[in-house]
CSV table of C-alpha atoms and ligand atoms in Angstrom, one decimal:
chain,number,residue,atom,x,y,z
A,1,MET,CA,-151.6,48.8,42.4
A,2,LEU,CA,-149.6,49.2,39.2
A,3,THR,CA,-149.1,52.8,38.2
A,4,ILE,CA,-147.1,54.4,35.4
A,5,LYS,CA,-144.6,55.5,38.0
A,6,SER,CA,-144.2,52.1,39.4
A,7,ILE,CA,-143.8,50.4,36.0
A,8,GLY,CA,-141.5,53.1,34.6
A,9,LEU,CA,-142.2,55.1,31.5
A,10,SER,CA,-139.4,53.6,29.5
A,11,VAL,CA,-140.7,50.1,30.2
A,12,LEU,CA,-144.1,51.2,29.1
A,13,ILE,CA,-142.8,52.7,25.9
A,14,GLU,CA,-140.9,49.4,25.2
A,15,ILE,CA,-144.0,47.4,25.8
A,16,PHE,CA,-145.9,49.7,23.5
A,17,PHE,CA,-143.5,49.2,20.6
A,18,LEU,CA,-143.2,45.5,21.1
A,19,MET,CA,-147.0,45.1,20.9
A,20,GLN,CA,-147.0,47.2,17.8
A,21,LEU,CA,-144.8,44.7,15.9
A,22,THR,CA,-146.4,43.0,12.9
A,23,LEU,CA,-145.3,40.7,10.2
A,24,GLN,CA,-144.5,43.7,8.1
A,25,SER,CA,-142.5,45.6,10.8
A,26,HIS,CA,-139.0,46.7,9.7
A,27,THR,CA,-135.9,47.7,11.4
A,28,ILE,CA,-133.6,50.4,9.9
A,29,LEU,CA,-130.1,49.3,9.0
A,30,ASN,CA,-127.1,51.5,9.5
A,31,ASN,CA,-127.3,52.7,5.9
A,32,GLY,CA,-131.0,53.7,6.2
A,33,VAL,CA,-132.4,50.6,4.4
A,34,GLU,CA,-135.4,49.0,6.0
A,35,ILE,CA,-135.4,45.2,6.6
A,36,PRO,CA,-138.5,43.2,7.7
A,37,ARG,CA,-138.0,41.8,11.2
A,38,LEU,CA,-139.3,38.3,10.2
A,39,GLY,CA,-138.2,36.5,7.1
A,40,LEU,CA,-138.5,33.0,5.6
A,41,GLY,CA,-135.2,31.0,5.3
A,42,VAL,CA,-134.9,28.5,2.5
A,43,TYR,CA,-131.7,26.5,3.5
A,44,GLN,CA,-132.3,22.9,2.5
A,45,SER,CA,-135.6,23.8,1.0
A,46,PRO,CA,-135.6,21.5,-2.0
A,47,ILE,CA,-134.8,23.1,-5.4
A,48,GLY,CA,-137.9,23.4,-7.6
A,49,GLU,CA,-141.6,23.3,-6.8
A,50,THR,CA,-141.2,23.0,-3.1
A,51,THR,CA,-139.2,26.2,-2.6
A,52,PHE,CA,-141.3,28.0,-5.2
A,53,ARG,CA,-144.5,27.1,-3.3
A,54,ALA,CA,-143.1,27.8,0.1
A,55,VAL,CA,-142.0,31.3,-0.9
A,56,ARG,CA,-145.2,32.0,-2.9
A,57,TYR,CA,-147.3,31.0,0.2
A,58,ALA,CA,-145.1,33.0,2.6
A,59,LEU,CA,-145.5,36.1,0.4
A,60,LYS,CA,-149.3,35.5,0.1
A,61,ILE,CA,-149.8,35.5,3.9
A,62,GLY,CA,-147.7,38.6,4.5
A,63,TYR,CA,-144.0,37.7,4.7
A,64,ARG,CA,-141.9,40.2,2.8
A,65,HIS,CA,-138.4,39.0,3.5
A,66,ILE,CA,-136.8,35.8,2.0
A,67,GLY,CA,-133.3,34.6,2.8
A,68,THR,CA,-131.4,32.4,0.3
A,69,ALA,CA,-127.8,31.9,-0.8
A,70,TRP,CA,-125.9,30.7,-3.8
A,71,LEU,CA,-125.0,27.5,-1.9
A,72,TYR,CA,-128.7,26.6,-1.4
A,73,GLY,CA,-129.2,26.2,-5.2
A,74,ASN,CA,-132.7,27.6,-5.0
A,75,GLU,CA,-132.2,31.2,-5.8
A,76,GLY,CA,-134.1,30.6,-9.1
A,77,ASP,CA,-137.2,29.4,-7.3
A,78,VAL,CA,-137.1,32.3,-4.9
A,79,GLY,CA,-136.8,34.8,-7.7
A,80,ASP,CA,-139.5,33.1,-9.7
A,81,ALA,CA,-141.9,33.2,-6.7
A,82,ILE,CA,-141.2,36.8,-6.1
A,83,LEU,CA,-141.8,37.8,-9.8
A,84,LYS,CA,-145.0,35.7,-9.9
A,85,SER,CA,-146.3,37.0,-6.5
A,86,GLY,CA,-147.8,40.1,-8.1
A,87,LEU,CA,-146.1,42.2,-5.4
A,88,PRO,CA,-144.2,45.3,-6.5
A,89,ARG,CA,-140.5,44.3,-6.3
A,90,GLU,CA,-139.8,47.1,-3.8
A,91,GLN,CA,-142.2,45.6,-1.3
A,92,THR,CA,-140.1,42.4,-1.1
A,93,PHE,CA,-136.7,42.1,0.6
A,94,ILE,CA,-134.3,39.4,-0.8
A,95,THR,CA,-131.1,38.3,0.8
A,96,THR,CA,-128.5,36.1,-0.9
A,97,LYS,CA,-124.9,35.3,-0.1
A,98,ILE,CA,-121.6,34.7,-1.7
A,99,TRP,CA,-120.2,31.3,-1.2
A,100,ASN,CA,-116.7,30.7,0.2
A,101,SER,CA,-115.0,29.5,-3.0
A,102,ASP,CA,-116.1,32.7,-4.8
A,103,GLN,CA,-114.5,35.1,-2.4
A,104,GLY,CA,-111.8,37.5,-3.6
A,105,TYR,CA,-112.3,40.8,-5.4
A,106,GLU,CA,-113.0,39.9,-9.1
A,107,SER,CA,-114.6,36.5,-8.2
A,108,THR,CA,-117.0,38.2,-5.9
A,109,LEU,CA,-118.2,40.6,-8.6
A,110,THR,CA,-118.6,37.6,-11.0
A,111,ALA,CA,-120.4,35.5,-8.4
A,112,PHE,CA,-122.8,38.3,-7.7
A,113,GLU,CA,-123.8,38.6,-11.4
A,114,ARG,CA,-124.3,34.8,-11.5
A,115,SER,CA,-126.6,35.0,-8.4
A,116,LEU,CA,-128.5,37.9,-9.9
A,117,ARG,CA,-129.1,36.0,-13.2
A,118,ARG,CA,-130.2,32.9,-11.2
A,119,LEU,CA,-132.6,35.0,-9.2
A,120,GLY,CA,-133.9,36.7,-12.4
A,121,LEU,CA,-133.9,40.1,-10.5
A,122,THR,CA,-132.3,43.4,-11.3
A,123,TYR,CA,-131.0,44.0,-7.8
A,124,VAL,CA,-130.6,42.3,-4.4
A,125,ASP,CA,-131.7,43.9,-1.2
A,126,LEU,CA,-129.0,42.4,1.0
A,127,TYR,CA,-125.8,40.6,-0.1
A,128,LEU,CA,-123.9,38.8,2.5
A,129,ILE,CA,-120.5,37.1,2.8
A,130,HIS,CA,-121.6,33.6,3.8
A,131,TRP,CA,-118.6,32.7,6.0
A,132,PRO,CA,-115.3,34.4,6.9
A,133,VAL,CA,-112.5,33.0,4.7
A,134,LYS,CA,-109.0,33.5,6.0
A,135,GLY,CA,-107.0,35.9,3.9
A,136,LEU,CA,-109.9,36.9,1.6
A,137,GLY,CA,-112.0,39.0,3.9
A,138,LYS,CA,-110.7,42.4,2.8
A,139,ALA,CA,-110.7,41.8,-1.0
A,140,THR,CA,-114.2,40.4,-0.8
A,141,TRP,CA,-115.5,43.3,1.3
A,142,LYS,CA,-114.0,45.8,-1.2
A,143,ALA,CA,-116.0,44.1,-3.9
A,144,MET,CA,-119.1,44.2,-1.8
A,145,ILE,CA,-118.6,48.0,-1.4
A,146,LYS,CA,-118.3,48.3,-5.2
A,147,LEU,CA,-121.6,46.4,-5.7
A,148,LEU,CA,-123.2,48.8,-3.2
A,149,LYS,CA,-121.8,51.9,-4.9
A,150,ASP,CA,-123.0,50.6,-8.3
A,151,ASN,CA,-126.5,50.2,-6.8
A,152,LYS,CA,-126.6,46.5,-7.5
A,153,VAL,CA,-127.4,45.8,-3.9
A,154,ARG,CA,-129.2,48.0,-1.4
A,155,ALA,CA,-127.2,46.8,1.6
A,156,ILE,CA,-124.2,44.6,2.3
A,157,GLY,CA,-123.3,42.5,5.3
A,158,VAL,CA,-121.7,39.3,6.6
A,159,SER,CA,-122.6,36.0,8.1
A,160,ASN,CA,-120.9,33.8,10.7
A,161,TYR,CA,-118.6,36.6,11.7
A,162,GLU,CA,-117.1,36.7,15.2
A,163,ILE,CA,-116.0,39.9,16.8
A,164,PRO,CA,-112.4,39.8,15.4
A,165,HIS,CA,-113.7,39.3,11.9
A,166,LEU,CA,-116.0,42.3,12.3
A,167,GLN,CA,-113.2,44.4,13.8
A,168,GLU,CA,-111.0,43.7,10.7
A,169,ILE,CA,-113.7,45.3,8.5
A,170,ILE,CA,-114.5,48.2,10.8
A,171,GLN,CA,-110.8,49.1,11.2
A,172,ASN,CA,-110.0,48.9,7.4
A,173,PHE,CA,-113.1,50.3,5.7
A,174,ASP,CA,-115.4,53.3,5.8
A,175,VAL,CA,-118.4,51.1,5.0
A,176,LYS,CA,-119.2,48.6,7.8
A,177,PRO,CA,-121.6,45.7,7.5
A,178,THR,CA,-125.3,46.4,8.0
A,179,ILE,CA,-126.0,42.9,9.2
A,180,ASN,CA,-124.2,39.9,10.8
A,181,GLN,CA,-126.3,36.8,10.2
A,182,VAL,CA,-125.4,34.2,12.8
A,183,GLU,CA,-126.8,31.2,14.5
A,184,PHE,CA,-128.8,32.6,17.5
A,185,HIS,CA,-131.4,31.1,19.8
A,186,PRO,CA,-131.7,30.7,23.6
A,187,PHE,CA,-129.4,27.7,23.5
A,188,LEU,CA,-126.7,29.7,21.8
A,189,PHE,CA,-127.2,33.1,23.4
A,190,SER,CA,-124.0,34.9,22.4
A,191,ARG,CA,-124.3,38.0,24.6
A,192,GLU,CA,-120.9,39.4,23.8
A,193,LEU,CA,-121.4,39.3,20.0
A,194,LEU,CA,-124.9,40.8,20.4
A,195,GLN,CA,-123.6,43.6,22.5
A,196,PHE,CA,-120.7,44.3,20.1
A,197,CYS,CA,-123.1,44.4,17.1
A,198,LYS,CA,-125.4,46.7,19.0
A,199,MET,CA,-122.6,49.1,19.9
A,200,ASN,CA,-121.4,49.2,16.3
A,201,LYS,CA,-124.9,49.5,14.8
A,202,ILE,CA,-124.6,46.2,13.0
A,203,GLN,CA,-128.0,44.5,13.1
A,204,LEU,CA,-127.8,40.9,14.3
A,205,GLU,CA,-129.9,38.4,12.3
A,206,ALA,CA,-130.7,35.1,13.8
A,207,TYR,CA,-130.4,32.0,11.6
A,208,SER,CA,-131.5,28.5,12.8
A,209,PRO,CA,-133.7,30.3,15.3
A,210,LEU,CA,-135.6,27.1,15.8
A,211,THR,CA,-132.4,25.2,16.6
A,212,ARG,CA,-133.2,23.2,13.4
A,213,GLY,CA,-135.8,21.4,15.5
A,214,ILE,CA,-133.4,19.9,18.0
A,215,LYS,CA,-134.7,21.7,21.1
A,216,LEU,CA,-138.4,22.0,20.3
A,217,ASN,CA,-139.2,19.4,23.0
A,218,ASN,CA,-137.2,21.2,25.7
A,219,ALA,CA,-139.4,21.2,28.9
A,220,THR,CA,-138.9,24.9,29.7
A,221,LEU,CA,-139.7,26.0,26.2
A,222,LYS,CA,-142.9,23.8,26.3
A,223,ALA,CA,-143.9,25.2,29.7
A,224,ILE,CA,-143.5,28.8,28.5
A,225,GLY,CA,-145.4,27.9,25.3
A,226,ASP,CA,-148.3,26.5,27.4
A,227,LYS,CA,-148.4,29.7,29.4
A,228,TYR,CA,-149.0,31.8,26.3
A,229,SER,CA,-150.9,29.1,24.3
A,230,LYS,CA,-148.0,29.2,21.8
A,231,THR,CA,-145.8,26.5,20.3
A,232,PRO,CA,-142.1,26.1,21.2
A,233,ALA,CA,-141.3,27.4,17.7
A,234,GLN,CA,-143.3,30.5,18.2
A,235,ILE,CA,-141.7,31.1,21.6
A,236,LEU,CA,-138.2,30.9,20.1
A,237,ILE,CA,-139.1,33.3,17.3
A,238,ARG,CA,-140.7,35.8,19.7
A,239,TRP,CA,-137.6,35.6,22.0
A,240,GLY,CA,-135.5,36.6,19.0
A,241,LEU,CA,-137.8,39.5,18.1
A,242,GLN,CA,-137.8,40.8,21.7
A,243,HIS,CA,-134.0,40.8,21.6
A,244,ASP,CA,-134.3,43.2,18.6
A,245,LEU,CA,-133.1,40.6,16.2
A,246,VAL,CA,-134.1,40.0,12.6
A,247,VAL,CA,-135.3,36.3,12.6
A,248,ILE,CA,-135.5,33.9,9.7
A,249,PRO,CA,-137.1,30.5,10.5
A,250,LYS,CA,-137.2,28.0,7.7
A,251,SER,CA,-140.1,25.8,6.8
A,252,ALA,CA,-141.2,24.2,3.6
A,253,HIS,CA,-144.6,23.5,5.0
A,254,GLU,CA,-147.5,25.9,4.7
A,255,ASN,CA,-148.9,25.2,8.2
A,256,ARG,CA,-145.5,25.9,9.8
A,257,ILE,CA,-144.8,28.9,7.7
A,258,LYS,CA,-148.1,30.3,9.0
A,259,GLU,CA,-147.5,29.2,12.6
A,260,ASN,CA,-144.1,30.8,12.5
A,261,SER,CA,-145.6,34.1,11.5
A,262,GLN,CA,-148.2,34.1,14.3
A,263,VAL,CA,-145.9,35.7,16.8
A,264,PHE,CA,-147.2,39.3,16.9
A,265,ASP,CA,-150.2,38.8,19.2
A,266,PHE,CA,-148.4,38.2,22.5
A,267,GLN,CA,-145.4,39.4,24.4
A,268,LEU,CA,-143.0,37.4,26.5
A,269,GLU,CA,-142.8,38.8,30.1
A,270,LYS,CA,-139.4,39.9,31.3
A,271,ARG,CA,-139.1,36.9,33.7
A,272,ASP,CA,-139.8,34.5,30.8
A,273,MET,CA,-137.2,36.3,28.6
A,274,GLU,CA,-134.8,35.8,31.5
A,275,LEU,CA,-135.7,32.2,31.8
A,276,LEU,CA,-135.1,31.6,28.1
A,277,ASP,CA,-131.8,33.6,28.3
A,278,SER,CA,-130.7,31.2,31.0
A,279,LEU,CA,-131.0,28.2,28.7
A,280,ASN,CA,-127.7,29.0,26.9
A,281,GLU,CA,-125.5,26.0,26.5
A,282,ASP,CA,-123.4,27.2,23.5
A,283,LEU,CA,-125.2,24.8,21.3
A,284,ARG,CA,-124.2,25.0,17.7
A,285,THR,CA,-126.3,23.2,15.1
A,286,VAL,CA,-124.5,24.6,12.0
A,287,PHE,CA,-120.8,24.0,11.2
A,288,LEU,CA,-118.8,24.8,8.2
B,1,NAP,N1,-125.7,32.1,7.1
B,1,NAP,C1,-125.6,30.8,7.4
B,1,NAP,O1,-124.5,30.2,7.4
B,1,NAP,C2,-126.9,30.0,7.7
B,1,NAP,C3,-126.8,28.7,8.2
B,1,NAP,C4,-128.0,28.0,8.4
B,1,NAP,C5,-129.2,28.7,8.2
B,1,NAP,N2,-129.2,29.9,7.6
B,1,NAP,C6,-130.5,30.6,7.3
B,1,NAP,O2,-131.4,30.5,8.4
B,1,NAP,C7,-132.6,29.9,8.0
B,1,NAP,C8,-133.2,29.1,9.1
B,1,NAP,O3,-132.3,28.2,9.7
B,1,NAP,P1,-132.4,26.6,9.5
B,1,NAP,O4,-133.1,26.3,8.3
B,1,NAP,O5,-131.0,26.1,9.7
B,1,NAP,O6,-133.1,26.2,10.8
B,1,NAP,P2,-134.4,26.5,11.7
B,1,NAP,O7,-135.2,27.6,11.0
B,1,NAP,O8,-134.0,26.7,13.1
B,1,NAP,O9,-135.2,25.2,11.6
B,1,NAP,C9,-135.7,24.6,10.4
B,1,NAP,C10,-136.3,23.2,10.8
B,1,NAP,O10,-137.4,23.3,11.7
B,1,NAP,C11,-138.5,22.8,11.1
B,1,NAP,N3,-139.7,23.7,11.4
B,1,NAP,C12,-139.9,24.9,10.9
B,1,NAP,N4,-141.0,25.4,11.6
B,1,NAP,C13,-141.4,24.5,12.5
B,1,NAP,C14,-142.4,24.5,13.4
B,1,NAP,N5,-143.3,25.6,13.6
B,1,NAP,N6,-142.5,23.4,14.2
B,1,NAP,C15,-141.7,22.4,14.1
B,1,NAP,N7,-140.7,22.3,13.2
B,1,NAP,C16,-140.5,23.4,12.4
B,1,NAP,C17,-138.3,22.8,9.6
B,1,NAP,O11,-138.9,21.7,9.0
B,1,NAP,P3,-139.9,21.8,7.7
B,1,NAP,O12,-139.2,22.6,6.6
B,1,NAP,O13,-140.1,20.4,7.3
B,1,NAP,O14,-141.2,22.4,8.1
B,1,NAP,C18,-136.8,22.5,9.5
B,1,NAP,O15,-136.5,21.2,9.7
B,1,NAP,C19,-132.2,29.0,6.8
B,1,NAP,O16,-133.2,28.6,6.0
B,1,NAP,C20,-131.2,29.9,6.1
B,1,NAP,O17,-131.9,30.9,5.4
B,1,NAP,C21,-128.1,30.6,7.4
């Protein structure tokens, strides 16, 4: 018979907290700012009505976190949907990113103002360096810190950073990134990076958590989905949440935006997590 003693109190506490997760659950970043655990990504979401509708629908059904970038061209639609959602601004969490050609101290400050104007907002919740650019990392990070100190952004972070890139910032600045947004899913399970980020209190955020659709027919994924009566996409998102990640699947379709949010009524057992962990094949679907 299962008893509290045989299961272990710490495991029980972990199960309790995982079951408590909801679409509005947050994690607390290293500067105290709360970020919703699940967000909507809008990469390659067409500029205009499609992105506007996707974001508006996501906010309507309970998403509170939207991830865009200058590069995507759709910051204006994201900002518009937020302003027209009727939600108090402080109940939404918006991420945007500085593009590579804008990196450098002055150019980062200028690029940020451009993004803010395009968003139509007065501040950004999280501003990220989109990719590491050789020779510009330190100047760009210095500008990011200025934006933070000027209260134009609530948190700053990076994206596509490997351990040496993170070390460069940690060793040279008092303010370290709150987030590292990287491609992350069972087929690209970068344990070392995850461990490094955890040790340094940098929250890892999983982009392309659905492998951009490439692996949704994987047999193991489908079998685990059948076991929980969930789709492969939902299994992938739940796997990321159970690894303590912030997860930002993208869809421009209402039925999928909803499907991707229905991941809080089940929990993957330890052996299924391990099975998913074992699928790693260093598969990258995004390249610069
Ligand atoms: N920092 C970076 O360099 C970087 C790079 C890439 C992505 N990202 C961020 O991460 C977000 C997500 O990544 P991603 O867009 O590359 O890939 P993803 O979320 O892994 O996959 C998106 C693809 O899966 C489809 N899809 C969504 N939900 C589905 C479902 N339930 N069933 C079947 N197919 C589904 C989408 O199609 P439909 O839209 O047609 O539904 C789209 O083709 C991006 O939007 C972006 O915000 C960041």
